[in-house]
Short mmCIF file of C-alpha atoms in Angstrom, two decimals:
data_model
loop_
_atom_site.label_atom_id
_atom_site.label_comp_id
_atom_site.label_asym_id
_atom_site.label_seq_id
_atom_site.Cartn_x
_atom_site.Cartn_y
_atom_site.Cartn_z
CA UNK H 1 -59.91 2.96 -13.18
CA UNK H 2 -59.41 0.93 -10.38
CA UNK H 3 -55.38 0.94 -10.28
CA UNK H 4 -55.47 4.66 -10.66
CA UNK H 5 -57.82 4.86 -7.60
CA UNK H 6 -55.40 2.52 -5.75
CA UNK H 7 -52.32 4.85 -6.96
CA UNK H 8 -54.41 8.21 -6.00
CA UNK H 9 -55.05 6.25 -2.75
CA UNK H 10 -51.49 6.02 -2.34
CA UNK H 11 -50.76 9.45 -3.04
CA UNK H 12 -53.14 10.54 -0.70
CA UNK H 13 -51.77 8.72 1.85
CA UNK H 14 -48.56 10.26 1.57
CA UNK H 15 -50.25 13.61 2.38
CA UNK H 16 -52.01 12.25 5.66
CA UNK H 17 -49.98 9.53 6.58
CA UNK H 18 -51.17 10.00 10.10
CA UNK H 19 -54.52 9.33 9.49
CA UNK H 20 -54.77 7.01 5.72
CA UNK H 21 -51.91 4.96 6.56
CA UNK H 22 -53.69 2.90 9.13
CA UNK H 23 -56.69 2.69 6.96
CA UNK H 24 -54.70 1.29 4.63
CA UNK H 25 -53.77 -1.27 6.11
CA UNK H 26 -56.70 -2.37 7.73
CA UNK H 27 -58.57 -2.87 4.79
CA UNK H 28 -55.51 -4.69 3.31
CA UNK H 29 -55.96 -7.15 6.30
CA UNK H 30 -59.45 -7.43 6.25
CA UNK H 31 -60.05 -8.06 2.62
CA UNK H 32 -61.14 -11.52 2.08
CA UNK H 33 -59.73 -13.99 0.28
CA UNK H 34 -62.31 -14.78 -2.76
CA UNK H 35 -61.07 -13.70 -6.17
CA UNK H 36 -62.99 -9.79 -5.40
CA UNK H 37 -61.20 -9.86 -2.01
CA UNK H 38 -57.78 -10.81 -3.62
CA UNK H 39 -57.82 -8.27 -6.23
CA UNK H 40 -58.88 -5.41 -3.51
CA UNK H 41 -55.81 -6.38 -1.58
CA UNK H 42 -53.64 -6.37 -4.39
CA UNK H 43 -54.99 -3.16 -5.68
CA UNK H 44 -54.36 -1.80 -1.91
CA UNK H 45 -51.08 -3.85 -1.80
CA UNK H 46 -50.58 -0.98 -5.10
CA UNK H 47 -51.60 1.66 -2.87
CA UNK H 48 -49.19 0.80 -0.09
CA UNK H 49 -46.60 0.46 -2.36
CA UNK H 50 -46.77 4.12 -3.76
CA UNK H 51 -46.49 4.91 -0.04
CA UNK H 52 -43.34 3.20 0.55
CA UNK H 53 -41.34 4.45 -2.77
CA UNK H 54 -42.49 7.61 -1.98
CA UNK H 55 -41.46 7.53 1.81
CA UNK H 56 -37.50 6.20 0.95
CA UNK H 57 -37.39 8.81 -1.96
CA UNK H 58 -35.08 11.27 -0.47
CA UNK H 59 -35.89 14.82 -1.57
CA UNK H 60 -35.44 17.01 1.33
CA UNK H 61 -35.85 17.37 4.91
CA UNK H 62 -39.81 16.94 4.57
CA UNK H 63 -39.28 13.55 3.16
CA UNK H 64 -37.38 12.27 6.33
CA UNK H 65 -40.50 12.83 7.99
CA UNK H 66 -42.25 10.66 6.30
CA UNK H 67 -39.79 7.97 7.00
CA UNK H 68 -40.77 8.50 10.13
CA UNK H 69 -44.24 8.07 10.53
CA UNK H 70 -43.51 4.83 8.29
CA UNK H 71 -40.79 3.37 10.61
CA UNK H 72 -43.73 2.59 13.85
CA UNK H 73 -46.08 0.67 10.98
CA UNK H 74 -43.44 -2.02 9.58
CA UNK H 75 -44.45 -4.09 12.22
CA UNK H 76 -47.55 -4.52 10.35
CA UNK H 77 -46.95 -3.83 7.04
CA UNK H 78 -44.32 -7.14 7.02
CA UNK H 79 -46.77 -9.93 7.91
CA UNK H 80 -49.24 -8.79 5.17
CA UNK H 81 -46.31 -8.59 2.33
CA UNK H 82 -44.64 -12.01 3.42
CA UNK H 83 -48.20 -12.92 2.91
CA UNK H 84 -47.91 -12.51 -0.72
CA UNK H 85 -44.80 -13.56 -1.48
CA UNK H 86 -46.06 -17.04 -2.43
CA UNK H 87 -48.38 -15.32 -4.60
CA UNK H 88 -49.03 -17.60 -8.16
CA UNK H 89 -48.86 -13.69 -9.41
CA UNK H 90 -45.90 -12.18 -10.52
CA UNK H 91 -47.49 -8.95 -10.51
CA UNK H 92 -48.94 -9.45 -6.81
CA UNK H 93 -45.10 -10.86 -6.07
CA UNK H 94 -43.15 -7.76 -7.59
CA UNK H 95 -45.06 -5.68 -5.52
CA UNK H 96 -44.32 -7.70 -2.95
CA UNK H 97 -40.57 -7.16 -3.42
CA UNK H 98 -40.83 -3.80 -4.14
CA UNK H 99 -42.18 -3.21 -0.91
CA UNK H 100 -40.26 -4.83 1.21
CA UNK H 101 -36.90 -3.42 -1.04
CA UNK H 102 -37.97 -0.41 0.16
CA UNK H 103 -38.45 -0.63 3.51
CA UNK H 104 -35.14 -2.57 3.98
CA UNK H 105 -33.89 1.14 4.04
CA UNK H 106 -36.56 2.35 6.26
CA UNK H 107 -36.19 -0.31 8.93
CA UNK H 108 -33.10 -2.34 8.16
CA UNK H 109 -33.17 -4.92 11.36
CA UNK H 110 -37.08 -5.95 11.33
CA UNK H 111 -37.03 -6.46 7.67
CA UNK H 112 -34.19 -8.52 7.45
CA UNK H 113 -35.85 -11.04 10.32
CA UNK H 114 -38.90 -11.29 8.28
CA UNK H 115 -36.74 -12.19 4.68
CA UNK H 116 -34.76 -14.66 6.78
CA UNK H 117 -37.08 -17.17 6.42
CA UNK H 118 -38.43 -16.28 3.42
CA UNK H 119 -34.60 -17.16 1.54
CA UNK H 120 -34.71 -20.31 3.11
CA UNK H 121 -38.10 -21.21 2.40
CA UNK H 122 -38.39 -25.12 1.23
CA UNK H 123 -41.68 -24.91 0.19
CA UNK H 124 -42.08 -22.72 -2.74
CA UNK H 125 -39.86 -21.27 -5.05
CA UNK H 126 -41.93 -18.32 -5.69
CA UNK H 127 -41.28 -16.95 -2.29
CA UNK H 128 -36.91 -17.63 -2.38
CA UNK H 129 -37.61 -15.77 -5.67
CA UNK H 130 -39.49 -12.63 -4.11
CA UNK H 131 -36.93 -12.79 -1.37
CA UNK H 132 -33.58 -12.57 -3.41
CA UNK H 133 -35.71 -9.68 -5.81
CA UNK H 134 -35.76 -7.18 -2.78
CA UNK H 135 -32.46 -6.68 -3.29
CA UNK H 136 -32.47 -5.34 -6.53
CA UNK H 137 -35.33 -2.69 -5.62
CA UNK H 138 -33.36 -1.74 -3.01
CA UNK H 139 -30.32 -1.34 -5.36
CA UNK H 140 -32.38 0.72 -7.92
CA UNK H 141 -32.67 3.35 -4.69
CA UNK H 142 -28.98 3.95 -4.84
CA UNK H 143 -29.26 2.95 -0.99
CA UNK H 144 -25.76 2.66 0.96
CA UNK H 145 -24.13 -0.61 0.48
CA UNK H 146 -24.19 -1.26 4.38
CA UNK H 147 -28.38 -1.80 3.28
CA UNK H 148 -27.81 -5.22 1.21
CA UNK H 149 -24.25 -6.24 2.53
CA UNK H 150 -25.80 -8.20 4.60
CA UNK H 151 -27.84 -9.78 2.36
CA UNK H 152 -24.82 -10.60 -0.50
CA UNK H 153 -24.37 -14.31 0.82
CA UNK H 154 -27.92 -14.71 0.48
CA UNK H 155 -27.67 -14.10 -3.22
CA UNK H 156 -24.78 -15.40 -4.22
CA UNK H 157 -26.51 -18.82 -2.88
CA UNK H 158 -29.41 -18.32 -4.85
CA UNK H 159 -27.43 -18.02 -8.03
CA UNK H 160 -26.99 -21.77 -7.39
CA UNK H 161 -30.25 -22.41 -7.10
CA UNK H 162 -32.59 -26.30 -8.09
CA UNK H 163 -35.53 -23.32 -9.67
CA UNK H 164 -34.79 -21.68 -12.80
CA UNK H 165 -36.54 -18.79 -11.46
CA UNK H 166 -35.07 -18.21 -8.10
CA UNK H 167 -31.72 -18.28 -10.62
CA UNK H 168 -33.12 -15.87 -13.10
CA UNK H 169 -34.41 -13.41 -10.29
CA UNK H 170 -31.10 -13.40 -8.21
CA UNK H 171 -29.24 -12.34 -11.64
CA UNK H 172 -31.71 -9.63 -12.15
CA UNK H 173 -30.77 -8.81 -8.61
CA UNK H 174 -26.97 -8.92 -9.23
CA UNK H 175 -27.37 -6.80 -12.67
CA UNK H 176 -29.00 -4.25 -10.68
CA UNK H 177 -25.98 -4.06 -8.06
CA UNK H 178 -23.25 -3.90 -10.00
CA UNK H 179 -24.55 -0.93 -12.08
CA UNK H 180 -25.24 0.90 -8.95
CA UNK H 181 -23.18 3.44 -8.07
CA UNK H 182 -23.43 2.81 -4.36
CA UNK H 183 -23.41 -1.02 -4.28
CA UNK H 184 -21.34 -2.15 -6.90
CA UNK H 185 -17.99 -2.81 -4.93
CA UNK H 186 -20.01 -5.41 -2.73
CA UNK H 187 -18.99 -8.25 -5.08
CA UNK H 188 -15.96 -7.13 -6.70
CA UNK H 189 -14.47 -9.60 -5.08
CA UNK H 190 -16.44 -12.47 -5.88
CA UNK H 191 -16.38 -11.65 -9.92
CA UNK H 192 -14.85 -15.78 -10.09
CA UNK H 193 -17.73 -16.90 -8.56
CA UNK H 194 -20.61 -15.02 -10.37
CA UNK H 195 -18.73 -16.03 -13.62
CA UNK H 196 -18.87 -19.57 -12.90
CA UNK H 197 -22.70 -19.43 -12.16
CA UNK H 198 -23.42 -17.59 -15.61
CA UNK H 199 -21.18 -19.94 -17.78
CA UNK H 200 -24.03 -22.50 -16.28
CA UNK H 201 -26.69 -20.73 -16.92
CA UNK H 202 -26.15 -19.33 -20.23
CA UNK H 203 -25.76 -23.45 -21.29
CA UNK H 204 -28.84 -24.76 -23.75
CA UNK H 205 -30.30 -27.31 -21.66
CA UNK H 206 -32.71 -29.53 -24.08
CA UNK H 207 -34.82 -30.35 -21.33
CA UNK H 208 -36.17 -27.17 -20.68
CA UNK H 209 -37.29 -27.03 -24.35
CA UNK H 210 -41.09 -28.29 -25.06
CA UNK H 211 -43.25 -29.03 -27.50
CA UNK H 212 -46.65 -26.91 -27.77
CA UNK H 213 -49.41 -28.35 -29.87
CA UNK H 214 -50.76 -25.40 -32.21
CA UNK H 215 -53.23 -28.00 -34.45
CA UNK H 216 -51.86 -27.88 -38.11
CA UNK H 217 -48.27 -27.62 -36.36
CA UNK H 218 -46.43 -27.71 -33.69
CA UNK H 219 -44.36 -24.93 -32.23
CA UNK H 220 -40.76 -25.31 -29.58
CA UNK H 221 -41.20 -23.33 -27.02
CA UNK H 222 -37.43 -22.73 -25.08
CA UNK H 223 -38.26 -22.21 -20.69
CA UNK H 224 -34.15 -22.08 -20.67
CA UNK H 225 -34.25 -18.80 -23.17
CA UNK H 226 -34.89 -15.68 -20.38
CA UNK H 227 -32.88 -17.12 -18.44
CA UNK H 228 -29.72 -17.34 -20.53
CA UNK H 229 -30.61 -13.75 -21.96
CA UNK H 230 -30.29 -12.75 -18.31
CA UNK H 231 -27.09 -14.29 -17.90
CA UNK H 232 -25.64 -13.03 -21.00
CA UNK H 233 -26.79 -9.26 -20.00
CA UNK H 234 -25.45 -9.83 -16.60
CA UNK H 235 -22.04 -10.26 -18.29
CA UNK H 236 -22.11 -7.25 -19.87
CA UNK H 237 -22.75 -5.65 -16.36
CA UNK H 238 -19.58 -7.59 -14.64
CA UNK H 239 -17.41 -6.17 -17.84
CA UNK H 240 -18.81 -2.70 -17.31
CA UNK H 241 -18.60 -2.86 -13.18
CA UNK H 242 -14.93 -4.27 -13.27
CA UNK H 243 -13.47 -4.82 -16.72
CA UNK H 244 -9.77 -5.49 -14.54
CA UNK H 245 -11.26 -8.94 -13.03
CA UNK H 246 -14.04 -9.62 -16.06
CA UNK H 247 -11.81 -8.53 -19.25
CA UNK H 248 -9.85 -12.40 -20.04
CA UNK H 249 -10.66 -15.27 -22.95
CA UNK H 250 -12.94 -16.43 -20.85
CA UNK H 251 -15.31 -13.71 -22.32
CA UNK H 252 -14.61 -14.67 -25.75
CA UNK H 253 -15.57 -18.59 -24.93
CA UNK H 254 -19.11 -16.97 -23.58
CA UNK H 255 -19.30 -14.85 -27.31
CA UNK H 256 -18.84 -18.17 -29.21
CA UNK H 257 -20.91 -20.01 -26.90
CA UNK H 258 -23.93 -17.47 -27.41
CA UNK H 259 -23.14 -16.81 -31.27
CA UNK H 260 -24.45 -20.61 -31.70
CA UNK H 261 -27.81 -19.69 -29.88
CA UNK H 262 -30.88 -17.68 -30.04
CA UNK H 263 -30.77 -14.42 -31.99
CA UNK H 264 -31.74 -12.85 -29.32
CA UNK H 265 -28.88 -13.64 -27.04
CA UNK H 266 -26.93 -13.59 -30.02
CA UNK H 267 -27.88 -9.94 -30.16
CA UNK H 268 -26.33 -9.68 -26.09
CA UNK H 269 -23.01 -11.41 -27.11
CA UNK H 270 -22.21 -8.71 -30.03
CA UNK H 271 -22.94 -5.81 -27.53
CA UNK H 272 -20.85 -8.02 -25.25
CA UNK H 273 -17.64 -8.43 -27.77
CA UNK H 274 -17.73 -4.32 -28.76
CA UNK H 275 -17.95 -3.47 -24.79
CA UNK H 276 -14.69 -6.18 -24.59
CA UNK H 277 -13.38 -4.74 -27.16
CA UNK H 278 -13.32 -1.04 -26.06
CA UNK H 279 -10.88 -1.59 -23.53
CA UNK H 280 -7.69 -1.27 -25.04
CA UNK H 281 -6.05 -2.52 -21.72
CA UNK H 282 -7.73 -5.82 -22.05
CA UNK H 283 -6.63 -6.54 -26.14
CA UNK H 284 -3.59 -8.55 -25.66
CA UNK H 285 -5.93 -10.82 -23.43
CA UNK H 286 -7.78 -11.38 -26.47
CA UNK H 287 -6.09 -10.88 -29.29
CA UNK H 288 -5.24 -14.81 -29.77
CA UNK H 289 -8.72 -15.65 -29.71
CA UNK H 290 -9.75 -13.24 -32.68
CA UNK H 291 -9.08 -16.05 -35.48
CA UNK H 292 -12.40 -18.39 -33.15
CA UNK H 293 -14.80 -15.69 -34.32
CA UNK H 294 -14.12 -16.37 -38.04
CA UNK H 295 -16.75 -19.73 -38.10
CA UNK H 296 -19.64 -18.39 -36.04
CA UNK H 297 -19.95 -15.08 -37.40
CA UNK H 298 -19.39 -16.74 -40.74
CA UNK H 299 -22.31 -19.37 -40.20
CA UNK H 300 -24.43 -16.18 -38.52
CA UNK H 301 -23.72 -14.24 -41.94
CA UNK H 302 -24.20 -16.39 -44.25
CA UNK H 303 -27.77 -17.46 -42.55
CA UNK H 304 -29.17 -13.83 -43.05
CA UNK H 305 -27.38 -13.30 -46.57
CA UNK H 306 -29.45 -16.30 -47.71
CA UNK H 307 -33.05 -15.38 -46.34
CA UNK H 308 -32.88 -11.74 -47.52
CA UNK H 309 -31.94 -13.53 -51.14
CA UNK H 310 -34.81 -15.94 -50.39
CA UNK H 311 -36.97 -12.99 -48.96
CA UNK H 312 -37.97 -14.80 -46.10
CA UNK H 313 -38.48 -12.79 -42.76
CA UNK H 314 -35.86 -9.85 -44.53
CA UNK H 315 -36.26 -6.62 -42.31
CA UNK H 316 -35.00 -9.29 -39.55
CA UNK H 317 -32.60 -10.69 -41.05
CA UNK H 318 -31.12 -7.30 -42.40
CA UNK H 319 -31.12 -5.84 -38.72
CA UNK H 320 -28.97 -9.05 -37.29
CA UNK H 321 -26.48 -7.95 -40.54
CA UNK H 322 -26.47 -4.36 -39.25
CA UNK H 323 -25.56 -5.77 -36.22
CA UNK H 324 -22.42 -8.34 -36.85
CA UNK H 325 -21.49 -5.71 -39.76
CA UNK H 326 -21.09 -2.78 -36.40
CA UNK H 327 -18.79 -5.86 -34.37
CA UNK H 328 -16.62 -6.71 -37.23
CA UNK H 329 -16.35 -2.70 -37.54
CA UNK H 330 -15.01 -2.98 -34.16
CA UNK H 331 -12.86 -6.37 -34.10
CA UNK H 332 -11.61 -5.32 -37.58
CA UNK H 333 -9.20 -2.36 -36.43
CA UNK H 334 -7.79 -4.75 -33.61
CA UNK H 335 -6.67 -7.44 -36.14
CA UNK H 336 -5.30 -5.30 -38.78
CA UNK H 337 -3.22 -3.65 -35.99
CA UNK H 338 -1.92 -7.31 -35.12
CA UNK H 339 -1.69 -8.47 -38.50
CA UNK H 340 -4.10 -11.17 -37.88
CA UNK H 341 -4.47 -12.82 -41.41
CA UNK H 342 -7.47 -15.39 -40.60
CA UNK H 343 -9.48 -12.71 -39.56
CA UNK H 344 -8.37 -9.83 -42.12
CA UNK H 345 -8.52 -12.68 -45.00
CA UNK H 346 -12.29 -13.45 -43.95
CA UNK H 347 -13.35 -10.12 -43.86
CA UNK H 348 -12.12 -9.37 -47.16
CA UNK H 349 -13.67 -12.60 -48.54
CA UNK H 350 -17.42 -11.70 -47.02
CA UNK H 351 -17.41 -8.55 -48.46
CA UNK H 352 -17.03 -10.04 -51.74
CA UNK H 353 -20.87 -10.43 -50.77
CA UNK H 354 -23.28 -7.80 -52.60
CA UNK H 355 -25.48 -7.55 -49.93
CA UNK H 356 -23.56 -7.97 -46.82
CA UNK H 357 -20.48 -5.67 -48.47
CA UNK H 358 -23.45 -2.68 -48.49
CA UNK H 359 -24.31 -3.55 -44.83
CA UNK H 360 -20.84 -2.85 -44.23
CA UNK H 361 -19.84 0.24 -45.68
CA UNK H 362 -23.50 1.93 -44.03
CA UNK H 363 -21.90 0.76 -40.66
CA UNK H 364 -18.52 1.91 -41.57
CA UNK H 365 -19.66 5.15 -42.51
CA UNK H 366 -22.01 5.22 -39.20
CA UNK H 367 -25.22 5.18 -41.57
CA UNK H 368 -27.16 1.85 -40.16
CA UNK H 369 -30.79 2.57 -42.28
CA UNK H 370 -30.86 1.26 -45.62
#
């Protein structure tokens, strides 16, 4: 009830900005800092939010208005959201982002002073993290490159970053970029670089895997995991943004890489091999790497063949097979084309499998359920 007062507050504030606006943010100030005050100001952090999407949400000529009567209260709306951006709440800090994403198209010089400091911040993580994440709500707005440009040495620098956090939130960043239609060029030319940083950060790192103690057993929990899944997906961007500079071996290292991993990235590096694979320009880049994909997908096959037989965790294990059965659909044409035998002689000895041979033919004939 509460957030949907705080979005209705919003709303109405949209309608009367002359008047609610300053209310707004009053109370915002004024609300104290015990655990009631801090979850008023975050539910009025909510309502200022809804204000600022709203306002940069280009419509028609009404809705340039209300950029208007938004542009004289940055001033104080900035103090109040760098504020928050050391927030131990992601929530509190998203909103925080999303804010100030937003009004880096209403009032591009005052809120780039106040991120300044906020990128270079020594003290907490959490803020160089809600810093480098403004960018990627901006982004999402389709707003003109000329908004971030100034901003794109910022984040390449936090792709390098000591917190696994900071890295994770300047890939989301970068993913969000280069899918935009308006921002993507920005770092076409620093593909090399980006590429580099993700071929670190999709690397298992055994220290960032702990033990938690569950009583009768104990349970691995992986800190490195998101953070590889985001460098994986951010891949797939690159490929999609500029396949001329991403298409090369290099990709196919990544695939093996992630094949040996989580299923869940493992599930990213398939969609990652098809999308490679779809550009026909890019196939004699590859094609000498084909024969590499024979052991992993073999080991990945062979995994799930053996716990549907056992019955152990099947509707899983069944959906991974759906899913290397659809990219050995799509390498398959490639090597037959090329007469690569190690690859054409594998797939004709795995389908001597019963259950992975009727996985197959379903994807072949574009029927996955089974």
């Amino acid at each position: 009830v509460r957030l949907a007062a705080a979005l209705a507050l919003g709303y109405a504030t949209v309608g009367a900005m002359g008047t609610l606006l300053k209310v707004v943010i009053d109370n915002t100030q004024s609300a104290g800092t015990a655990a009631k005050g801090q979850k008023t100001q975050y539910l009025l952090l909510t309502s200022l939010r809804e204000v600022i999407s709203i306002g940069v949400t280009k419509r028609g000529p009404s809705d340039l208005s209300l950029r208007e009567h938004l542009r004289p209260h940055v001033p104080r709306v900035l103090p109040i959201l760098c504020q928050y951006a050391d927030s131990n709440e992601e929530s509190v800090r998203n909103v925080v982002s999303e804010s100030l994403g937003h009004l880096l198209i209403v009032d591009q010089d005052s809120v780039l002073t106040a991120l300044t400091p906020l990128f270079t911040s020594t003290t907490s993580w959490r803020v160089r993290a809600a810093a480098v994440s403004t960018i990627r709500f901006a982004a999402s707005k389709q707003c003109p490159a000329a908004t971030i440009l100034p901003l794109k040495e910022r984040l390449l620098t936090c792709l390098g970053d000591e917190e696994l956090q900071v890295r994770k939130a300047a890939l989301h960043s970068l993913n969000v970029a280069c899918l935009s239609s308006s921002c993507s060029e920005i770092f076409r030319a620093h593909t090399d670089l980006i590429f580099e940083s993700i071929k670190e950060d999709s690397k298992q790192r055994p220290e960032l895997i702990r033990e938690v103690d569950l009583g009768p057993f104990k349970h691995k929990v992986d800190d490195g995991l998101p953070l590889r899944k985001f460098a994986y997906t951010v891949s797939c961007s690159l490929l999609a943004a500029y396949p001329e500079q991403m298409a090369s071996p290099a990709l196919i290292d990544l695939v093996l890489q992630g094949l040996a991993d989580n299923e869940d990235v493992q599930v990213i590096c398939c969609q990652l091999l098809q999308d490679l694979c779809s550009w026909n320009f890019a196939l004699f880049r590859i094609i000498g790497r084909i024969g590499d994909l024979v052991e992993p997908f073999d080991r990945c096959i062979m995994r799930c063949i053996k716990q549907v037989q056992a019955k152990q965790q099947v509707g899983r294990a069944m959906d991974m097979l759906r899913l290397y059965a659809r990219t050995l659909r799509t390498v398959e044409p490639i090597a037959e084309t090329n007469q690569h035998k190690v690859f054409v002689d594998y797939l004709a000895r795995i389908l001597k499998d019963s259950v992975f041979a009727q996985v197959y033919e379903h994807a072949n004939s574009g029927k996955d359920a089974l």
